[in-house]
Amino acid sequence: MSQLVITDLHASVITDAGEREILRGVTLTLDSGRTHAIMGPNGSGKSTLAYVIAGHPKYVVTSGSITLDGADVLAMSVDERAKAGLFLAMQYPVEVPGVSVSNFLRTSVTAVQGEAPKLRTWVKDMKSAMAELQMDPAFAERSVNEGFSGGEKKRHEILQLGLLAPKFAILDETDSGLDVDALRIVSEGVNRYREATDGGVLLITHYTRILRYIHPDVVHVFVGGRIVETGGPELADVLEAEGYDRYVTASA
Amino acid sequence: MTSPTAELAPPLDLAPRVRSLDPADFSLPTGREEEWRFTPSDAFTQFMEIVPGAGYVTATGPALVVPIGEISSTWLPIDRPSAVSRAHVSHAVVLDIPADHESTEPIHLRLFATAAVSYEHLEIRFGRFCKATVVIEQPVDAAICGAIVVTVGDGAQATIVNVADSERTQETMLAWHADLGRDSVFHGTQVSLGGSRLRILPSVAYRGPGGNAQLLGVFLADDGQFMEHRLLVEHDQPHCTSNVVYKGAISGDKSHTVWVGDVLVRREAIGIDTYEINRNLLLTDGARADSVPNLELETGDIASAGHASATGRFDDDQLFYLQARGIDEETARQLVVRGFFADIVSRIPDIEWQADIMGRIGTRLGVPAEIAGIDD
Ligand SMILES: Nc1ncnc2c1ncn2[C@@H]1O[C@H](COP(=O)(O)OP(=O)(O)O)[C@@H](O)[C@H]1O
Ligand SMILES: [Mg+2]
């Protein structure tokens, strides 16, 4: 049983024009086995929250804390956070030319697990994980994310989620840009991860449709860099019907 | 990019003005000449005059070593060092690949120097319609100055990989010229890793229509190394192709690389297709990369012509992505650099040599053995 605790987190983005505060006091506790949806309008800071948890160098935390089972996440380097059990499926996965998916995955799994997986079982595990996501085995030989379609990039993120089996997964708009089939395949991948590991999921999304496949325990409304309302799954239905207008006006 | 007509005039004339066997026909560089302006003034001075007791470059493998008087090369030196070398080299290494010969295994030419400063003259002749790959390993423990002269017969498919990976105290200066027959394909890959200072001058000329030259290169400079690559592709035959792709990674204080790509398209060269690009990755502050692509068109009646140059730093997002998957920063950097070179190395038509060169690059970057090879 693990716990990710975010307390009164303030963070800014570093731009050429200086620092700009984006996160304005985020407080959230996520337990193993639980799924929290974070829903909010574009530009509200959802990706910023995801990046700050993962440790992207473009953002600075100005106050507040993040702990994982009591350990100070903000004191960890990016790779230490991954080794500690945090995983971020990115909204825009990065292309890394010349690094093959298979080499990348093996290097990553080796780093996170602390030892190289046995070659035999590894190849089998990778192939079956790819098959579950209906990814062509040829992807293993391609450069990481290079020339992948939007849907292929998202499947690749979920492939990594399954292989790395983190304690907590932050999924940043994994649903956006997916057609219905791909959405179902990706959602099933997330659900398999939840069942296999009892991991916690922070499901960042703009739309409610992914919640038909991945059922959240808690729904947060995220506006203006913080959580403005928290409720059960029924809150998503309210958002579906009414949109974010009410919150955006209130916070402005 | 198809070049705008503005590039038609004024003619720059990028071709070397002087070609001669006589060193005296080339004045000593002052540093103001276009072709010497990036080169440190104290570099390569040993190659400007005859060195008493200089040796020559010899080879193991299937090549013959013959007295220089016995070869019938028509190649003319292009600068003072290549003229000094040509005037004083006593022996040539000659490799003849017979017409119609097809070899699947690469021919490995390992070169050795007979003295601390040695002149090199290497002649490689690909017979008509042959298909072969030659991998040249330059001497490691001597200062080398000279030329590689390649003749590609009509319809031949010729690949040369030239590996310069000498001790870090040695200077290397090599002109390598390929003369392409009708409808021939030439892949010339330069791998520049070692040495203190290195100046490589690849050039291509076409003897008939339909020739296809692919000039590829990787260079990795650190720890104060100076590496200069100057290419000249002269199109004076119709319907030929040239494609130049050089990639460099530069790190460490005072490390400096220079890449100059001159592509000259003469009036006769109708319907040609040419592209050249140099990409550099600066790995640390203080490293310097100069990159100058030149394209001179005397005719607009071509299929396509383009050039590009890009020098950048590490992509923070690439590093972040790898690190977010648990990969430590050092390993992430190595993966990105190896990936940067991989598309060129993977075009070498032999898996073992691909692995060898990727391994050398990995070793230079300090990559652990288990991931040093090329991606599998
Ligand atoms: N790298 C950046 N440079 C400048 N502004 C940024 C950067 N990253 C985020 N922002 C700004 O921060 C705000 C929140 O962005 P983001 O976290 O991407 O929101 P969301 O994911 O909710 O759409 C936006 O106004 C956005 O323009
Ligand atoms: Mg976002």
Coordinates of N, CA and C in Angstrom, one line a residue, chain B residues 118-281:
Chain B
S118 N 54.4 9.8 -41.9 CA 54.3 9.0 -43.1 C 53.4 9.5 -44.2
Y119 N 53.8 9.4 -45.4 CA 53.0 9.8 -46.5 C 52.1 8.7 -47.0
E120 N 50.9 9.0 -47.4 CA 50.0 8.0 -47.9 C 49.6 8.2 -49.3
H121 N 49.6 7.1 -50.1 CA 49.0 7.2 -51.4 C 48.2 5.8 -51.6
L122 N 46.9 5.9 -51.5 CA 46.1 4.7 -51.6 C 45.3 4.8 -52.9
E123 N 45.4 3.8 -53.7 CA 44.6 3.8 -55.0 C 43.6 2.6 -54.9
I124 N 42.3 2.9 -55.0 CA 41.4 1.8 -55.1 C 40.6 1.9 -56.4
R125 N 40.6 0.8 -57.1 CA 39.9 0.8 -58.4 C 38.8 -0.2 -58.4
F126 N 37.6 0.2 -58.5 CA 36.5 -0.7 -58.6 C 36.2 -0.9 -60.1
G127 N 36.3 -2.2 -60.6 CA 36.1 -2.5 -62.0 C 34.6 -2.3 -62.4
R128 N 34.4 -2.3 -63.7 CA 33.1 -2.2 -64.2 C 32.1 -3.2 -63.6
F129 N 31.0 -2.7 -63.2 CA 29.9 -3.6 -62.7 C 30.2 -4.5 -61.5
C130 N 31.3 -4.1 -60.8 CA 31.6 -4.9 -59.6 C 30.7 -4.3 -58.5
K131 N 30.7 -5.1 -57.4 CA 29.9 -4.6 -56.2 C 30.8 -5.0 -55.0
A132 N 31.3 -4.0 -54.3 CA 32.2 -4.3 -53.2 C 32.2 -3.2 -52.2
T133 N 32.6 -3.6 -51.0 CA 32.7 -2.7 -49.9 C 34.2 -2.8 -49.4
V134 N 34.8 -1.6 -49.2 CA 36.2 -1.6 -48.7 C 36.2 -0.8 -47.4
V135 N 36.7 -1.4 -46.3 CA 36.8 -0.7 -45.1 C 38.3 -0.4 -44.8
I136 N 38.6 0.9 -44.7 CA 40.0 1.3 -44.5 C 40.2 1.7 -43.1
E137 N 41.1 1.1 -42.4 CA 41.5 1.6 -41.1 C 42.8 2.3 -41.2
Q138 N 42.8 3.6 -41.0 CA 44.0 4.4 -41.1 C 45.0 4.1 -40.0
P139 N 46.3 4.3 -40.2 CA 47.3 4.0 -39.2 C 47.0 4.8 -37.9
V140 N 47.3 4.1 -36.8 CA 47.0 4.8 -35.5 C 48.1 5.5 -34.8
D141 N 49.4 5.1 -35.1 CA 50.5 5.6 -34.3 C 51.4 6.5 -35.1
A142 N 51.0 7.3 -36.1 CA 51.8 8.1 -36.9 C 51.1 9.3 -37.4
A143 N 51.8 10.4 -37.7 CA 51.2 11.5 -38.4 C 51.1 11.1 -39.9
I144 N 49.9 11.3 -40.4 CA 49.7 10.8 -41.8 C 49.2 12.0 -42.7
C145 N 49.9 12.0 -43.9 CA 49.5 13.0 -44.8 C 49.4 12.4 -46.2
G146 N 48.3 12.6 -47.0 CA 48.3 12.0 -48.3 C 46.9 11.9 -48.9
A147 N 46.7 10.9 -49.7 CA 45.5 10.9 -50.5 C 45.0 9.5 -50.7
I148 N 43.7 9.4 -50.8 CA 43.0 8.2 -51.3 C 42.4 8.5 -52.6
V149 N 42.7 7.7 -53.6 CA 42.2 8.0 -55.0 C 41.4 6.8 -55.4
V150 N 40.1 7.1 -55.6 CA 39.2 6.0 -55.9 C 38.6 6.2 -57.3
T151 N 38.7 5.1 -58.1 CA 38.1 5.1 -59.4 C 36.9 4.1 -59.4
V152 N 35.8 4.6 -59.8 CA 34.6 3.7 -59.8 C 34.2 3.4 -61.3
G153 N 34.3 2.2 -61.7 CA 34.0 1.8 -63.1 C 32.5 2.0 -63.4
D154 N 32.2 2.0 -64.7 CA 30.8 2.1 -65.1 C 30.0 1.1 -64.5
G155 N 28.8 1.5 -64.0 CA 27.9 0.5 -63.4 C 28.3 -0.1 -62.1
A156 N 29.4 0.2 -61.6 CA 29.9 -0.4 -60.3 C 29.1 0.1 -59.1
Q157 N 29.0 -0.7 -58.1 CA 28.5 -0.3 -56.8 C 29.6 -0.3 -55.8
A158 N 30.1 0.8 -55.4 CA 31.3 0.9 -54.6 C 31.0 1.5 -53.3
T159 N 31.5 0.9 -52.2 CA 31.4 1.5 -50.9 C 32.7 1.5 -50.3
I160 N 33.0 2.7 -49.7 CA 34.3 2.8 -48.9 C 33.9 3.4 -47.6
V161 N 34.5 2.8 -46.6 CA 34.4 3.4 -45.2 C 35.8 3.7 -44.8
N162 N 36.1 4.9 -44.5 CA 37.4 5.3 -44.1 C 37.4 5.7 -42.6
V163 N 38.1 4.9 -41.8 CA 38.1 5.1 -40.3 C 39.4 5.8 -39.9
A164 N 39.3 7.0 -39.4 CA 40.4 7.7 -38.9 C 40.3 7.7 -37.3
D165 N 41.1 6.9 -36.7 CA 40.9 6.8 -35.2 C 42.3 6.6 -34.6
S166 N 43.2 7.6 -34.9 CA 44.5 7.4 -34.4 C 44.7 7.9 -33.0
E167 N 46.0 7.7 -32.5 CA 46.3 8.2 -31.1 C 46.0 9.7 -31.0
R168 N 45.8 10.1 -29.8 CA 45.3 11.5 -29.6 C 46.4 12.5 -29.8
T169 N 47.6 12.1 -30.1 CA 48.7 13.1 -30.3 C 49.0 13.3 -31.8
Q170 N 48.3 12.5 -32.7 CA 48.7 12.5 -34.1 C 47.8 13.4 -35.0
E171 N 48.5 14.0 -36.0 CA 47.8 14.8 -37.0 C 47.5 13.9 -38.2
T172 N 46.4 14.1 -38.8 CA 46.0 13.4 -40.0 C 45.5 14.4 -41.0
M173 N 46.0 14.2 -42.2 CA 45.5 15.1 -43.3 C 45.3 14.2 -44.6
L174 N 44.1 14.1 -45.0 CA 43.9 13.2 -46.2 C 42.9 13.8 -47.2
A175 N 43.3 13.8 -48.4 CA 42.4 14.2 -49.5 C 41.9 12.8 -50.0
W176 N 40.6 12.7 -50.2 CA 40.1 11.5 -50.8 C 39.1 11.8 -51.9
H177 N 39.5 11.3 -53.1 CA 38.8 11.7 -54.3 C 38.2 10.5 -54.9
A178 N 37.0 10.6 -55.4 CA 36.4 9.5 -56.1 C 35.9 10.0 -57.5
D179 N 36.2 9.2 -58.5 CA 35.9 9.5 -59.9 C 34.8 8.5 -60.3
L180 N 33.6 8.9 -60.6 CA 32.5 8.0 -60.8 C 32.2 7.8 -62.3
G181 N 32.2 6.5 -62.6 CA 31.9 6.2 -64.0 C 30.4 6.3 -64.2
R182 N 30.0 6.1 -65.5 CA 28.6 6.2 -65.9 C 27.7 5.2 -65.1
D183 N 26.6 5.7 -64.6 CA 25.7 4.8 -63.8 C 26.2 4.1 -62.6
S184 N 27.3 4.6 -62.1 CA 27.9 3.9 -60.9 C 27.3 4.5 -59.7
V185 N 27.4 3.7 -58.6 CA 27.0 4.2 -57.3 C 28.1 4.2 -56.3
F186 N 28.4 5.3 -55.7 CA 29.5 5.3 -54.7 C 29.0 5.8 -53.4
H187 N 29.3 5.0 -52.4 CA 29.0 5.4 -51.0 C 30.3 5.6 -50.3
G188 N 30.6 6.8 -49.9 CA 31.9 7.1 -49.2 C 31.6 7.6 -47.8
T189 N 31.9 6.8 -46.8 CA 31.6 7.1 -45.5 C 32.9 7.5 -44.7
Q190 N 33.0 8.6 -44.2 CA 34.2 9.0 -43.4 C 33.8 8.9 -41.9
V191 N 34.7 8.2 -41.1 CA 34.5 8.1 -39.7 C 35.7 8.7 -39.0
S192 N 35.4 9.9 -38.4 CA 36.5 10.6 -37.8 C 36.4 10.6 -36.3
L193 N 37.3 10.0 -35.6 CA 37.2 9.8 -34.2 C 38.5 10.3 -33.4
G194 N 39.6 9.8 -33.9 CA 40.9 10.0 -33.2 C 41.7 11.1 -33.7
G195 N 42.9 11.2 -33.2 CA 43.9 12.2 -33.6 C 43.8 13.5 -32.8
S196 N 44.8 14.3 -32.9 CA 44.8 15.6 -32.3 C 44.1 16.6 -33.2
R197 N 44.6 16.5 -34.5 CA 44.0 17.4 -35.5 C 43.8 16.6 -36.7
L198 N 42.7 16.8 -37.4 CA 42.4 16.0 -38.6 C 41.8 16.9 -39.6
R199 N 42.3 16.7 -40.8 CA 41.7 17.5 -42.0 C 41.5 16.6 -43.1
I200 N 40.2 16.4 -43.4 CA 39.8 15.4 -44.4 C 39.1 16.2 -45.6
L201 N 39.5 15.9 -46.8 CA 39.0 16.6 -48.0 C 38.4 15.6 -49.0
P202 N 37.2 15.2 -48.8 CA 36.6 14.3 -49.8 C 36.1 15.1 -51.0
S203 N 36.3 14.5 -52.2 CA 35.7 15.2 -53.4 C 35.2 14.1 -54.3
V204 N 34.3 14.5 -55.2 CA 33.7 13.6 -56.1 C 33.7 14.3 -57.5
A205 N 34.0 13.5 -58.5 CA 33.8 14.0 -59.9 C 33.1 12.9 -60.7
Y206 N 32.4 13.3 -61.7 CA 31.7 12.3 -62.5 C 32.3 12.2 -63.9
R207 N 32.5 11.0 -64.4 CA 33.0 10.8 -65.8 C 31.9 10.6 -66.8
G208 N 30.7 10.3 -66.3 CA 29.6 10.1 -67.3 C 28.3 10.3 -66.6
P209 N 27.2 10.3 -67.4 CA 25.9 10.5 -66.7 C 25.5 9.4 -65.8
G210 N 24.5 9.7 -65.0 CA 23.9 8.7 -64.1 C 24.7 8.3 -62.9
G211 N 25.8 8.9 -62.6 CA 26.5 8.6 -61.4 C 25.8 9.0 -60.1
N212 N 26.0 8.3 -59.1 CA 25.3 8.6 -57.8 C 26.3 8.5 -56.7
A213 N 26.5 9.7 -56.0 CA 27.5 9.7 -54.9 C 26.8 10.0 -53.6
Q214 N 27.0 9.1 -52.7 CA 26.5 9.3 -51.3 C 27.6 9.5 -50.4
L215 N 27.8 10.7 -50.0 CA 29.0 11.0 -49.1 C 28.5 11.2 -47.7
L216 N 28.9 10.3 -46.8 CA 28.4 10.3 -45.5 C 29.5 10.5 -44.5
G217 N 29.2 11.0 -43.4 CA 30.3 11.2 -42.4 C 29.8 11.3 -41.0
V218 N 30.6 10.8 -40.1 CA 30.3 11.0 -38.7 C 31.6 11.5 -38.0
F219 N 31.6 12.5 -37.2 CA 32.8 12.9 -36.5 C 32.4 13.2 -35.0
L220 N 33.3 12.9 -34.2 CA 33.1 13.0 -32.7 C 34.4 13.7 -32.2
A221 N 34.3 14.9 -31.8 CA 35.5 15.7 -31.3 C 35.3 16.0 -29.8
D222 N 36.3 15.7 -29.0 CA 36.3 16.1 -27.7 C 37.7 16.5 -27.2
D223 N 37.8 17.0 -26.0 CA 39.1 17.1 -25.4 C 40.1 18.0 -26.2
G224 N 39.6 19.0 -26.9 CA 40.4 19.9 -27.6 C 40.8 19.5 -29.0
Q225 N 40.1 18.4 -29.5 CA 40.4 18.0 -30.9 C 40.0 19.0 -31.9
F226 N 40.7 19.1 -33.0 CA 40.3 19.9 -34.1 C 40.0 19.0 -35.3
M227 N 38.8 19.1 -35.9 CA 38.5 18.3 -37.0 C 37.9 19.1 -38.1
E228 N 38.4 19.0 -39.3 CA 37.9 19.8 -40.4 C 37.6 18.9 -41.6
H229 N 36.4 19.0 -42.1 CA 36.0 18.2 -43.2 C 35.5 19.2 -44.3
R230 N 36.2 19.1 -45.4 CA 35.8 20.0 -46.6 C 35.5 19.1 -47.7
L231 N 34.3 19.3 -48.2 CA 33.8 18.4 -49.3 C 33.6 19.2 -50.6
L232 N 33.9 18.6 -51.7 CA 33.7 19.2 -53.0 C 33.0 18.2 -53.9
V233 N 31.9 18.5 -54.4 CA 31.2 17.7 -55.4 C 31.1 18.6 -56.6
E234 N 31.6 18.1 -57.7 CA 31.6 18.9 -58.9 C 30.7 18.2 -60.0
H235 N 29.6 18.7 -60.2 CA 28.6 18.2 -61.2 C 28.9 18.8 -62.6
D236 N 29.5 18.0 -63.5 CA 29.6 18.5 -64.9 C 29.1 17.5 -65.9
Q237 N 28.3 16.5 -65.4 CA 27.7 15.5 -66.2 C 26.2 15.5 -65.9
P238 N 25.4 15.2 -66.9 CA 23.9 15.3 -66.7 C 23.4 14.1 -65.9
H239 N 22.3 14.3 -65.2 CA 21.5 13.3 -64.6 C 22.3 12.5 -63.5
C240 N 23.2 13.1 -62.8 CA 23.9 12.5 -61.7 C 23.2 12.9 -60.4
T241 N 23.6 12.2 -59.4 CA 23.0 12.5 -58.0 C 24.2 12.7 -57.0
S242 N 24.0 13.6 -56.1 CA 24.9 13.6 -55.0 C 24.1 13.9 -53.7
N243 N 24.5 13.2 -52.7 CA 23.8 13.4 -51.4 C 24.8 13.3 -50.3
V244 N 24.9 14.4 -49.6 CA 26.0 14.6 -48.6 C 25.3 14.7 -47.2
V245 N 25.7 13.8 -46.3 CA 25.1 13.9 -45.0 C 26.3 13.7 -44.0
Y246 N 26.6 14.7 -43.3 CA 27.7 14.6 -42.3 C 27.1 15.0 -40.9
K247 N 27.4 14.2 -39.9 CA 26.9 14.5 -38.6 C 28.1 14.6 -37.6
G248 N 28.1 15.6 -36.8 CA 29.2 15.7 -35.8 C 28.7 16.0 -34.4
A249 N 29.4 15.4 -33.4 CA 29.1 15.7 -32.0 C 30.4 16.3 -31.4
I250 N 30.3 17.4 -30.7 CA 31.5 18.1 -30.3 C 31.3 18.4 -28.8
S251 N 32.3 18.0 -28.0 CA 32.2 18.3 -26.6 C 33.6 18.7 -26.1
G252 N 33.5 19.4 -25.0 CA 34.8 19.8 -24.3 C 35.3 21.2 -24.7
D253 N 35.9 21.8 -23.8 CA 36.5 23.1 -24.0 C 37.5 23.1 -25.2
K254 N 37.4 24.1 -26.0 CA 38.4 24.2 -27.1 C 38.3 23.2 -28.2
S255 N 37.4 22.3 -28.1 CA 37.2 21.3 -29.2 C 36.5 22.1 -30.4
H256 N 36.9 21.8 -31.6 CA 36.5 22.7 -32.7 C 36.3 21.8 -34.0
T257 N 35.2 21.9 -34.6 CA 35.0 21.2 -35.9 C 34.6 22.2 -36.9
V258 N 35.0 21.8 -38.1 CA 34.7 22.7 -39.3 C 34.1 21.8 -40.4
W259 N 33.0 22.1 -40.9 CA 32.5 21.4 -42.0 C 32.2 22.4 -43.1
V260 N 32.8 22.1 -44.3 CA 32.5 23.0 -45.5 C 32.0 22.0 -46.6
G261 N 30.9 22.3 -47.1 CA 30.4 21.4 -48.2 C 30.2 22.3 -49.5
D262 N 31.1 22.1 -50.5 CA 30.9 22.9 -51.7 C 30.3 22.0 -52.8
V263 N 29.2 22.4 -53.3 CA 28.6 21.7 -54.4 C 28.5 22.6 -55.6
L264 N 29.1 22.2 -56.7 CA 29.3 23.0 -57.9 C 28.5 22.4 -59.0
V265 N 27.6 23.1 -59.6 CA 26.8 22.5 -60.6 C 27.1 23.3 -61.9
R266 N 27.8 22.6 -62.8 CA 28.2 23.3 -64.1 C 27.0 23.3 -65.0
R267 N 27.2 24.2 -66.1 CA 26.1 24.3 -67.1 C 25.7 23.0 -67.7
E268 N 26.7 22.1 -67.9 CA 26.4 20.8 -68.6 C 25.5 19.9 -67.7
A269 N 25.5 20.2 -66.4 CA 24.9 19.2 -65.5 C 23.4 19.2 -65.4
I270 N 22.7 19.1 -66.5 CA 21.3 19.2 -66.5 C 20.7 18.0 -65.8
G271 N 19.5 18.2 -65.2 CA 18.8 17.1 -64.6 C 19.4 16.5 -63.4
I272 N 20.4 17.1 -62.8 CA 21.0 16.5 -61.6 C 20.2 16.7 -60.3
D273 N 20.5 15.9 -59.3 CA 19.8 16.0 -58.1 C 20.8 16.0 -57.0
T274 N 20.8 17.1 -56.2 CA 21.9 17.2 -55.2 C 21.3 17.7 -53.9
Y275 N 21.8 17.2 -52.8 CA 21.4 17.7 -51.5 C 22.6 17.5 -50.5
E276 N 22.8 18.5 -49.7 CA 23.9 18.3 -48.7 C 23.4 18.9 -47.4
I277 N 23.7 18.2 -46.3 CA 23.4 18.6 -45.0 C 24.5 18.3 -44.0
N278 N 24.7 19.2 -43.1 CA 25.6 18.9 -41.9 C 24.8 19.2 -40.7
R279 N 24.8 18.3 -39.8 CA 24.1 18.5 -38.5 C 25.1 18.3 -37.4
N280 N 25.2 19.2 -36.5 CA 26.1 19.1 -35.4 C 25.4 19.2 -34.1
L281 N 25.9 18.5 -33.1 CA 25.3 18.4 -31.8 C 26.4 18.9 -30.8

